[in-house]
Short mmCIF file of N, CA and C and ligand atoms in Angstrom, two decimals:
data_model
loop_
_atom_site.label_atom_id
_atom_site.label_comp_id
_atom_site.label_asym_id
_atom_site.label_seq_id
_atom_site.Cartn_x
_atom_site.Cartn_y
_atom_site.Cartn_z
N MET A 1 -15.31 -52.82 -12.06
CA MET A 1 -14.31 -52.34 -13.03
C MET A 1 -14.69 -50.96 -13.57
N SER A 2 -16.01 -50.69 -13.68
CA SER A 2 -16.43 -49.40 -14.21
C SER A 2 -16.19 -48.28 -13.18
N GLN A 3 -16.20 -48.63 -11.88
CA GLN A 3 -16.01 -47.60 -10.85
C GLN A 3 -14.64 -46.92 -10.92
N PRO A 4 -13.54 -47.70 -10.90
CA PRO A 4 -12.22 -47.05 -11.00
C PRO A 4 -12.04 -46.29 -12.32
N ALA A 5 -12.62 -46.85 -13.40
CA ALA A 5 -12.45 -46.19 -14.70
C ALA A 5 -13.11 -44.80 -14.70
N SER A 6 -14.31 -44.71 -14.11
CA SER A 6 -14.99 -43.41 -14.13
C SER A 6 -14.31 -42.44 -13.15
N LEU A 7 -13.73 -43.01 -12.07
CA LEU A 7 -12.98 -42.16 -11.13
C LEU A 7 -11.76 -41.57 -11.85
N ALA A 8 -11.09 -42.45 -12.62
CA ALA A 8 -9.91 -41.99 -13.35
C ALA A 8 -10.29 -40.89 -14.35
N ARG A 9 -11.45 -41.06 -14.97
CA ARG A 9 -11.89 -40.05 -15.94
C ARG A 9 -12.19 -38.72 -15.26
N ARG A 10 -12.82 -38.84 -14.08
CA ARG A 10 -13.12 -37.59 -13.37
C ARG A 10 -11.84 -36.90 -12.89
N THR A 11 -10.86 -37.72 -12.48
CA THR A 11 -9.59 -37.14 -12.04
C THR A 11 -8.89 -36.44 -13.20
N LEU A 12 -8.97 -37.12 -14.36
CA LEU A 12 -8.36 -36.52 -15.56
C LEU A 12 -9.06 -35.20 -15.92
N LEU A 13 -10.41 -35.23 -15.83
CA LEU A 13 -11.17 -34.03 -16.15
C LEU A 13 -10.81 -32.89 -15.18
N ALA A 14 -10.69 -33.24 -13.89
CA ALA A 14 -10.34 -32.22 -12.90
C ALA A 14 -8.96 -31.65 -13.17
N ALA A 15 -8.04 -32.51 -13.57
CA ALA A 15 -6.69 -32.06 -13.86
C ALA A 15 -6.68 -31.13 -15.07
N LEU A 16 -7.49 -31.49 -16.08
CA LEU A 16 -7.58 -30.63 -17.27
C LEU A 16 -8.16 -29.27 -16.92
N LEU A 17 -9.21 -29.29 -16.10
CA LEU A 17 -9.85 -28.02 -15.73
C LEU A 17 -8.91 -27.14 -14.92
N SER A 18 -8.15 -27.75 -14.01
CA SER A 18 -7.28 -26.91 -13.19
C SER A 18 -6.10 -26.39 -14.01
N SER A 19 -5.70 -27.15 -15.04
CA SER A 19 -4.61 -26.62 -15.88
C SER A 19 -5.12 -25.48 -16.76
N LEU A 20 -6.42 -25.47 -17.05
CA LEU A 20 -7.01 -24.35 -17.81
C LEU A 20 -7.23 -23.14 -16.91
N ALA A 21 -7.48 -23.40 -15.64
CA ALA A 21 -7.86 -22.31 -14.75
C ALA A 21 -6.75 -21.28 -14.60
N LEU A 22 -5.50 -21.72 -14.61
CA LEU A 22 -4.40 -20.78 -14.40
C LEU A 22 -4.29 -19.77 -15.55
N PRO A 23 -4.19 -20.26 -16.81
CA PRO A 23 -4.12 -19.27 -17.90
C PRO A 23 -5.34 -18.36 -17.97
N LEU A 24 -6.53 -18.89 -17.70
CA LEU A 24 -7.73 -18.05 -17.75
C LEU A 24 -7.68 -16.96 -16.70
N SER A 25 -7.20 -17.30 -15.49
CA SER A 25 -7.16 -16.27 -14.46
C SER A 25 -6.06 -15.25 -14.77
N LEU A 26 -5.00 -15.69 -15.43
CA LEU A 26 -3.96 -14.72 -15.83
C LEU A 26 -4.51 -13.75 -16.88
N LEU A 27 -5.30 -14.30 -17.81
CA LEU A 27 -5.90 -13.44 -18.82
C LEU A 27 -6.81 -12.41 -18.17
N GLY A 28 -7.56 -12.86 -17.17
CA GLY A 28 -8.50 -11.96 -16.51
C GLY A 28 -7.80 -10.86 -15.73
N ALA A 29 -6.68 -11.18 -15.10
CA ALA A 29 -6.02 -10.22 -14.22
C ALA A 29 -5.04 -9.34 -14.98
N GLY A 30 -4.48 -9.87 -16.08
CA GLY A 30 -3.38 -9.20 -16.76
C GLY A 30 -3.68 -7.81 -17.27
N PRO A 31 -4.69 -7.64 -18.12
CA PRO A 31 -4.85 -6.34 -18.78
C PRO A 31 -4.97 -5.16 -17.82
N ALA A 32 -5.76 -5.32 -16.78
CA ALA A 32 -5.94 -4.20 -15.86
C ALA A 32 -4.69 -3.96 -15.02
N ALA A 33 -3.93 -5.02 -14.75
CA ALA A 33 -2.83 -4.90 -13.80
C ALA A 33 -1.55 -4.35 -14.43
N ALA A 34 -1.34 -4.56 -15.70
CA ALA A 34 0.01 -4.37 -16.23
C ALA A 34 0.16 -3.23 -17.24
N HIS A 35 -0.86 -2.43 -17.46
CA HIS A 35 -0.67 -1.26 -18.32
C HIS A 35 0.43 -0.38 -17.72
N ALA A 36 1.27 0.14 -18.59
CA ALA A 36 2.35 0.99 -18.10
C ALA A 36 1.82 2.40 -17.83
N ILE A 37 1.93 2.83 -16.59
CA ILE A 37 1.59 4.22 -16.24
C ILE A 37 2.80 4.84 -15.55
N VAL A 38 2.87 6.15 -15.61
CA VAL A 38 4.03 6.86 -15.08
C VAL A 38 4.00 6.85 -13.55
N VAL A 39 5.11 6.49 -12.95
CA VAL A 39 5.26 6.56 -11.49
C VAL A 39 5.91 7.88 -11.11
N THR A 40 7.06 8.18 -11.72
CA THR A 40 7.73 9.47 -11.51
C THR A 40 8.40 9.87 -12.81
N SER A 41 8.69 11.15 -12.92
CA SER A 41 9.42 11.61 -14.10
C SER A 41 10.34 12.76 -13.71
N GLU A 42 11.36 12.91 -14.53
CA GLU A 42 12.34 13.97 -14.40
C GLU A 42 12.52 14.59 -15.78
N PRO A 43 12.00 15.78 -16.07
CA PRO A 43 11.27 16.68 -15.16
C PRO A 43 9.90 16.12 -14.76
N ALA A 44 9.42 16.60 -13.61
CA ALA A 44 8.11 16.21 -13.13
C ALA A 44 7.02 16.96 -13.90
N VAL A 45 5.80 16.43 -13.86
CA VAL A 45 4.67 17.10 -14.51
C VAL A 45 4.53 18.52 -13.94
N GLY A 46 4.50 19.51 -14.84
CA GLY A 46 4.30 20.89 -14.41
C GLY A 46 5.53 21.58 -13.85
N ALA A 47 6.69 20.94 -13.97
CA ALA A 47 7.91 21.53 -13.40
C ALA A 47 8.25 22.84 -14.11
N ALA A 48 8.78 23.80 -13.35
CA ALA A 48 9.30 25.05 -13.92
C ALA A 48 10.80 25.04 -13.67
N LEU A 49 11.55 24.87 -14.76
CA LEU A 49 12.99 24.65 -14.63
C LEU A 49 13.77 25.92 -14.97
N ALA A 50 14.82 26.16 -14.21
CA ALA A 50 15.67 27.32 -14.46
C ALA A 50 16.67 27.04 -15.56
N ALA A 51 17.01 25.78 -15.73
CA ALA A 51 17.98 25.40 -16.77
C ALA A 51 17.44 24.19 -17.52
N ALA A 52 17.80 24.11 -18.81
CA ALA A 52 17.33 22.98 -19.62
C ALA A 52 17.94 21.68 -19.11
N PRO A 53 17.11 20.65 -18.91
CA PRO A 53 17.67 19.37 -18.48
C PRO A 53 18.46 18.73 -19.62
N ARG A 54 19.52 18.02 -19.28
CA ARG A 54 20.29 17.32 -20.32
C ARG A 54 19.61 16.02 -20.72
N GLN A 55 18.86 15.48 -19.76
CA GLN A 55 18.24 14.18 -20.00
C GLN A 55 16.86 14.16 -19.38
N VAL A 56 15.96 13.40 -19.97
CA VAL A 56 14.66 13.18 -19.36
C VAL A 56 14.57 11.70 -18.99
N THR A 57 13.92 11.45 -17.86
CA THR A 57 13.80 10.08 -17.36
C THR A 57 12.37 9.88 -16.89
N ILE A 58 11.75 8.82 -17.36
CA ILE A 58 10.38 8.51 -16.93
C ILE A 58 10.37 7.09 -16.38
N ARG A 59 9.87 6.96 -15.16
CA ARG A 59 9.80 5.65 -14.52
C ARG A 59 8.35 5.16 -14.53
N PHE A 60 8.15 3.93 -14.98
CA PHE A 60 6.81 3.35 -15.10
C PHE A 60 6.59 2.26 -14.05
N ASN A 61 5.34 1.81 -13.97
CA ASN A 61 4.98 0.75 -13.01
C ASN A 61 5.17 -0.63 -13.61
N SER A 62 5.61 -0.70 -14.87
CA SER A 62 5.63 -1.97 -15.59
C SER A 62 6.85 -2.02 -16.50
N ARG A 63 7.30 -3.21 -16.79
CA ARG A 63 8.42 -3.37 -17.73
C ARG A 63 7.98 -2.93 -19.12
N LEU A 64 8.94 -2.35 -19.86
CA LEU A 64 8.65 -1.78 -21.17
C LEU A 64 9.40 -2.53 -22.26
N ASP A 65 8.85 -2.44 -23.46
CA ASP A 65 9.61 -2.82 -24.64
C ASP A 65 10.23 -1.53 -25.18
N HIS A 66 11.48 -1.31 -24.86
CA HIS A 66 12.12 -0.03 -25.22
C HIS A 66 12.17 0.19 -26.72
N ALA A 67 12.34 -0.89 -27.48
CA ALA A 67 12.46 -0.75 -28.93
C ALA A 67 11.14 -0.28 -29.55
N ARG A 68 10.04 -0.50 -28.87
CA ARG A 68 8.74 -0.11 -29.41
C ARG A 68 8.12 1.02 -28.60
N SER A 69 8.93 1.80 -27.92
CA SER A 69 8.45 2.94 -27.16
C SER A 69 9.01 4.21 -27.78
N ARG A 70 8.29 5.31 -27.61
CA ARG A 70 8.64 6.57 -28.29
C ARG A 70 8.61 7.73 -27.31
N LEU A 71 9.46 8.72 -27.58
CA LEU A 71 9.44 9.97 -26.82
C LEU A 71 9.54 11.12 -27.81
N LEU A 72 8.66 12.10 -27.63
CA LEU A 72 8.68 13.30 -28.47
C LEU A 72 8.76 14.51 -27.55
N LEU A 73 9.52 15.49 -27.98
CA LEU A 73 9.53 16.78 -27.30
C LEU A 73 8.73 17.74 -28.17
N ILE A 74 7.69 18.35 -27.59
CA ILE A 74 6.79 19.20 -28.36
C ILE A 74 6.87 20.62 -27.81
N GLY A 75 7.12 21.56 -28.71
CA GLY A 75 7.23 22.96 -28.32
C GLY A 75 5.90 23.67 -28.35
N ALA A 76 5.91 24.93 -27.93
CA ALA A 76 4.68 25.74 -27.89
C ALA A 76 4.10 25.90 -29.29
N ASP A 77 4.95 25.84 -30.33
CA ASP A 77 4.48 25.95 -31.72
C ASP A 77 4.04 24.61 -32.28
N ASN A 78 3.98 23.59 -31.41
CA ASN A 78 3.59 22.22 -31.77
C ASN A 78 4.61 21.50 -32.65
N ALA A 79 5.79 22.08 -32.83
CA ALA A 79 6.86 21.36 -33.52
C ALA A 79 7.26 20.14 -32.68
N GLN A 80 7.42 19.00 -33.35
CA GLN A 80 7.72 17.76 -32.63
C GLN A 80 9.15 17.32 -32.90
N ILE A 81 9.88 17.13 -31.83
CA ILE A 81 11.27 16.67 -31.93
C ILE A 81 11.34 15.25 -31.38
N PRO A 82 11.57 14.24 -32.24
CA PRO A 82 11.71 12.88 -31.71
C PRO A 82 12.99 12.75 -30.90
N LEU A 83 12.89 12.13 -29.74
CA LEU A 83 14.07 11.93 -28.90
C LEU A 83 14.51 10.47 -28.99
N PRO A 84 15.78 10.24 -29.31
CA PRO A 84 16.25 8.85 -29.36
C PRO A 84 16.27 8.24 -27.96
N ILE A 85 15.62 7.07 -27.84
CA ILE A 85 15.55 6.39 -26.54
C ILE A 85 16.95 5.90 -26.16
N ALA A 86 17.36 6.23 -24.95
CA ALA A 86 18.70 5.83 -24.49
C ALA A 86 18.72 4.35 -24.11
N GLU A 87 19.89 3.74 -24.28
CA GLU A 87 20.11 2.39 -23.74
C GLU A 87 19.85 2.46 -22.24
N GLU A 88 19.03 1.57 -21.75
CA GLU A 88 18.63 1.66 -20.35
C GLU A 88 18.59 0.25 -19.76
N SER A 89 19.32 0.08 -18.68
CA SER A 89 19.37 -1.26 -18.08
C SER A 89 18.14 -1.54 -17.22
N ASP A 90 17.50 -0.47 -16.72
CA ASP A 90 16.31 -0.66 -15.89
C ASP A 90 15.10 -0.87 -16.78
N PRO A 91 14.44 -2.03 -16.70
CA PRO A 91 13.35 -2.34 -17.62
C PRO A 91 12.09 -1.49 -17.44
N VAL A 92 12.00 -0.70 -16.38
CA VAL A 92 10.80 0.13 -16.18
C VAL A 92 11.09 1.61 -16.45
N VAL A 93 12.28 1.92 -16.93
CA VAL A 93 12.66 3.33 -17.13
C VAL A 93 12.85 3.63 -18.61
N LEU A 94 12.29 4.77 -19.03
CA LEU A 94 12.50 5.28 -20.38
C LEU A 94 13.31 6.58 -20.22
N ALA A 95 14.43 6.66 -20.92
CA ALA A 95 15.28 7.85 -20.79
C ALA A 95 15.73 8.29 -22.18
N ALA A 96 16.00 9.60 -22.29
CA ALA A 96 16.50 10.14 -23.55
C ALA A 96 17.27 11.41 -23.26
N SER A 97 18.26 11.68 -24.11
CA SER A 97 18.97 12.95 -24.03
C SER A 97 18.15 14.01 -24.73
N LEU A 98 18.23 15.24 -24.21
CA LEU A 98 17.55 16.36 -24.86
C LEU A 98 18.53 17.06 -25.80
N PRO A 99 18.00 17.74 -26.81
CA PRO A 99 18.89 18.56 -27.64
C PRO A 99 19.67 19.53 -26.77
N ALA A 100 20.85 19.91 -27.22
CA ALA A 100 21.76 20.71 -26.40
C ALA A 100 21.12 22.00 -25.91
N THR A 101 20.36 22.63 -26.79
CA THR A 101 19.73 23.88 -26.36
C THR A 101 18.24 23.83 -26.70
N ILE A 102 17.43 24.04 -25.71
CA ILE A 102 16.01 24.25 -25.98
C ILE A 102 15.65 25.63 -25.43
N ALA A 103 14.78 26.31 -26.15
CA ALA A 103 14.47 27.70 -25.81
C ALA A 103 13.57 27.77 -24.58
N PRO A 104 13.64 28.87 -23.84
CA PRO A 104 12.70 29.07 -22.73
C PRO A 104 11.26 29.03 -23.25
N GLY A 105 10.35 28.54 -22.44
CA GLY A 105 8.95 28.49 -22.83
C GLY A 105 8.29 27.19 -22.36
N GLU A 106 7.13 26.92 -22.95
CA GLU A 106 6.33 25.74 -22.59
C GLU A 106 6.74 24.56 -23.47
N TRP A 107 6.94 23.44 -22.83
CA TRP A 107 7.30 22.21 -23.55
C TRP A 107 6.44 21.06 -23.05
N ARG A 108 6.29 20.08 -23.89
CA ARG A 108 5.62 18.84 -23.49
C ARG A 108 6.48 17.66 -23.90
N LEU A 109 6.58 16.72 -23.02
CA LEU A 109 7.25 15.47 -23.31
C LEU A 109 6.13 14.46 -23.56
N ARG A 110 6.01 14.00 -24.80
CA ARG A 110 4.95 13.04 -25.13
C ARG A 110 5.56 11.65 -25.20
N TRP A 111 5.06 10.78 -24.31
CA TRP A 111 5.59 9.41 -24.27
C TRP A 111 4.56 8.44 -24.79
N GLN A 112 5.05 7.40 -25.43
CA GLN A 112 4.21 6.28 -25.83
C GLN A 112 5.02 5.02 -25.57
N VAL A 113 4.49 4.14 -24.77
CA VAL A 113 5.25 2.94 -24.42
C VAL A 113 4.44 1.67 -24.65
N LEU A 114 5.16 0.62 -24.99
CA LEU A 114 4.58 -0.71 -25.08
C LEU A 114 5.00 -1.48 -23.84
N ALA A 115 4.01 -1.84 -23.02
CA ALA A 115 4.30 -2.63 -21.83
C ALA A 115 4.44 -4.10 -22.24
N ILE A 116 5.06 -4.89 -21.38
CA ILE A 116 5.28 -6.29 -21.75
C ILE A 116 3.98 -7.08 -21.87
N ASP A 117 2.86 -6.54 -21.36
CA ASP A 117 1.58 -7.25 -21.55
C ASP A 117 1.01 -6.98 -22.94
N GLY A 118 1.73 -6.19 -23.78
CA GLY A 118 1.29 -5.96 -25.15
C GLY A 118 0.41 -4.74 -25.31
N HIS A 119 0.17 -4.00 -24.24
CA HIS A 119 -0.69 -2.82 -24.34
C HIS A 119 0.13 -1.54 -24.45
N ILE A 120 -0.33 -0.64 -25.31
CA ILE A 120 0.31 0.66 -25.52
C ILE A 120 -0.42 1.71 -24.69
N THR A 121 0.35 2.52 -23.99
CA THR A 121 -0.22 3.67 -23.29
C THR A 121 0.57 4.90 -23.72
N ARG A 122 -0.05 6.07 -23.57
CA ARG A 122 0.65 7.30 -23.94
C ARG A 122 0.19 8.43 -23.04
N GLY A 123 0.99 9.48 -23.02
CA GLY A 123 0.63 10.63 -22.20
C GLY A 123 1.60 11.77 -22.42
N ASP A 124 1.29 12.91 -21.82
CA ASP A 124 2.11 14.11 -21.93
C ASP A 124 2.63 14.51 -20.55
N ILE A 125 3.86 14.99 -20.52
CA ILE A 125 4.43 15.59 -19.31
C ILE A 125 4.79 17.03 -19.66
N PRO A 126 3.93 18.00 -19.27
CA PRO A 126 4.25 19.39 -19.57
C PRO A 126 5.26 19.95 -18.58
N PHE A 127 6.15 20.79 -19.08
CA PHE A 127 7.07 21.51 -18.19
C PHE A 127 7.43 22.84 -18.82
N THR A 128 7.93 23.72 -18.00
CA THR A 128 8.29 25.06 -18.46
C THR A 128 9.78 25.29 -18.24
N LEU A 129 10.42 25.85 -19.25
CA LEU A 129 11.80 26.30 -19.08
C LEU A 129 11.75 27.81 -18.91
N LYS A 130 12.16 28.27 -17.73
CA LYS A 130 12.05 29.70 -17.43
C LYS A 130 13.10 30.49 -18.19
N ALA A 131 12.75 31.72 -18.52
CA ALA A 131 13.72 32.61 -19.17
C ALA A 131 14.84 32.93 -18.18
N PRO A 132 16.08 33.03 -18.64
CA PRO A 132 17.20 33.29 -17.73
C PRO A 132 17.13 34.70 -17.14
CU1 CU B 201 -2.18 -3.66 -20.21
#
């Protein structure tokens, strides 16, 4: 009678351990795998544009929380213009309209995004608007 009982206990223990193993392995793999980093952007890093873009678009490797992500346009004088995040159906894309007129010169697009894994990443995309 003790044999089946201890077998049942070991089976239960094994089941408990394997149910723990999945969340633990997800925790181990998640942070490194899911940080949002830029895949492509429009304008691209270092772009020299002849005309001011109407919209900026940044594509990431991970789904974003758009409500908790930010975009700033920073001029050569370090003035910061917050850009309202556009409604975007693609969960990995951050987009915003630019002000109607931006002056020729050096600009930086500063992004900060919250990925769905809960981690915040940020970076700059510098570009130049050439004088006409
Ligand atoms: Cu992460």
